[in-house]
Short mmCIF file of C-alpha atoms in Angstrom, two decimals:
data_model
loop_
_atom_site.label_atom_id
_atom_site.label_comp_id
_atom_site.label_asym_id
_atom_site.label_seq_id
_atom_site.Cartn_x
_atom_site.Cartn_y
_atom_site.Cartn_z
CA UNK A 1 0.94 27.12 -15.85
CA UNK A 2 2.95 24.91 -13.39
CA UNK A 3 0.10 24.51 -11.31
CA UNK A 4 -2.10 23.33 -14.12
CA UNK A 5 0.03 21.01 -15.18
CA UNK A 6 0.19 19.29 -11.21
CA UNK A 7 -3.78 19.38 -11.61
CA UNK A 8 -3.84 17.62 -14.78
CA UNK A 9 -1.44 14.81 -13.80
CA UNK A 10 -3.18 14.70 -10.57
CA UNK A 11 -6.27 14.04 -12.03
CA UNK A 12 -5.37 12.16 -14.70
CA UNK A 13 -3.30 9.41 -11.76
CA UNK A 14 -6.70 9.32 -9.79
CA UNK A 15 -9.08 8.51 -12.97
CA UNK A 16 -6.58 5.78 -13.59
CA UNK A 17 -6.57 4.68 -9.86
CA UNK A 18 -10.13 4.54 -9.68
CA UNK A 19 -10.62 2.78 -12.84
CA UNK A 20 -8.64 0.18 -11.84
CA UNK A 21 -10.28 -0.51 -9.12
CA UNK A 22 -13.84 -0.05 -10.80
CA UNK A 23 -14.15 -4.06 -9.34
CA UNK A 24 -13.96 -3.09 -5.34
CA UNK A 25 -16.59 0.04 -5.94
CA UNK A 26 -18.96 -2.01 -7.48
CA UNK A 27 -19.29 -4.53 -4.33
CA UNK A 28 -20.00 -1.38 -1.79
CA UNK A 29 -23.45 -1.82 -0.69
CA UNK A 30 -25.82 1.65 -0.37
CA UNK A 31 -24.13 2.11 3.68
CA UNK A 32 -20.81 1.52 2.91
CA UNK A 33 -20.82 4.09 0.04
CA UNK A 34 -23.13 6.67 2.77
CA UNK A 35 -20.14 5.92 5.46
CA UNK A 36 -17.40 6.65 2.78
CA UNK A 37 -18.55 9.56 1.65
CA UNK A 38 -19.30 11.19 5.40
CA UNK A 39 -15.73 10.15 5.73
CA UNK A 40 -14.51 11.98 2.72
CA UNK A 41 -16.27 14.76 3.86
CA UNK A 42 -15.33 15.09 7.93
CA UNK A 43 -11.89 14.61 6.70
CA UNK A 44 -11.02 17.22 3.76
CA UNK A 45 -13.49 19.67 6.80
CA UNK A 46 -10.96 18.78 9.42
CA UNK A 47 -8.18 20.01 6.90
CA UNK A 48 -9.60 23.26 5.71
CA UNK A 49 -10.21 24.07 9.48
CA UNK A 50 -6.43 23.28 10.28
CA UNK A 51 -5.55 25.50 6.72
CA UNK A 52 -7.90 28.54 8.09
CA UNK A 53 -6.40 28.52 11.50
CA UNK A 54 -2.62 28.67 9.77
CA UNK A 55 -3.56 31.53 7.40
CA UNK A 56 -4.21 33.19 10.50
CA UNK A 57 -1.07 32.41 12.10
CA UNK A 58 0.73 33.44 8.55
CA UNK A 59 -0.56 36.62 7.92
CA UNK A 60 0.73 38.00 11.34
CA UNK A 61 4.58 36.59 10.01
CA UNK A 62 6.71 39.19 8.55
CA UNK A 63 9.48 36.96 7.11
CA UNK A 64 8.50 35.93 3.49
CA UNK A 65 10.08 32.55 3.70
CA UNK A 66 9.36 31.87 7.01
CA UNK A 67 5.55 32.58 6.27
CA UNK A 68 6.38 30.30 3.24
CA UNK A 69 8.04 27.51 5.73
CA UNK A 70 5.15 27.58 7.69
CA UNK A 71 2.37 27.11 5.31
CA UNK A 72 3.75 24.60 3.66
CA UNK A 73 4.46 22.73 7.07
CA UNK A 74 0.87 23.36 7.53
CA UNK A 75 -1.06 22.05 4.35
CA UNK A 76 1.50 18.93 5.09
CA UNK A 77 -0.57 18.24 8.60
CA UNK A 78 -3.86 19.23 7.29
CA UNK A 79 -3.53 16.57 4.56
CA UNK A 80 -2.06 13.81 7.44
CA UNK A 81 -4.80 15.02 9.38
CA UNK A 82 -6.89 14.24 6.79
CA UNK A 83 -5.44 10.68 5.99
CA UNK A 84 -5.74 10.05 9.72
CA UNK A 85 -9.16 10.33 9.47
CA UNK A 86 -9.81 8.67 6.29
CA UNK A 87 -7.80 5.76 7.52
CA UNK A 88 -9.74 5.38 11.10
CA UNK A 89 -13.12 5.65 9.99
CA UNK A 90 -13.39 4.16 6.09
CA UNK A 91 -15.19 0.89 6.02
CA UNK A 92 -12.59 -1.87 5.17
CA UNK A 93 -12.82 -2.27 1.18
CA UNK A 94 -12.29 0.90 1.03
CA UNK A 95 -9.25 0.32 2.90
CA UNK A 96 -7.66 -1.55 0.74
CA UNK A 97 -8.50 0.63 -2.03
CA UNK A 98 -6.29 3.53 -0.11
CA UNK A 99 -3.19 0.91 0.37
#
């Protein structure tokens, strides 16, 4: 229930965000929308990598909230991971879109 309610906001905060800035998408040329899009993608594949190699590393713990601990800690640096990537690569109006 809890988790449906995250999803709902979440989604709800990112049509809003992107309607808002309807403007900026509507000035990307046919590349810049390719580039952002490979982006998108190498990104959210470097984090599921970095989330399959922890739920490795988890299932071998044996303390509950140390297994906890630890994926937490590790969806946190598969999502900076992420936003590294997003950040170095994105074409520069989209840029600004993500500050």
């Amino acid at each position: 229930m809890i988790s449906t309610i995250i999803f709902v906001l979440l989604m709800l905060f990112t049509f809003v965000k992107l309607y808002k800035s309807r403007a900026l998408f509507k000035k990307l040329t046919r590349q810049e929308w390719l580039h952002t899009i490979g982006v998108f993608l190498i990104a959210w594949t470097v984090a599921i990598l970095i989330v399959m190699g922890a739920s490795k590393l988890t299932s071998m713990m044996e303390t509950t909230w140390l297994r906890n601990l630890f994926t937490i800690f590790c969806i946190i640096i598969a999502l900076a991971c992420g936003n590294m990537v997003m950040h170095h690569f994105s074409p520069k109006k989209i840029k600004a879109f993500y500050s």
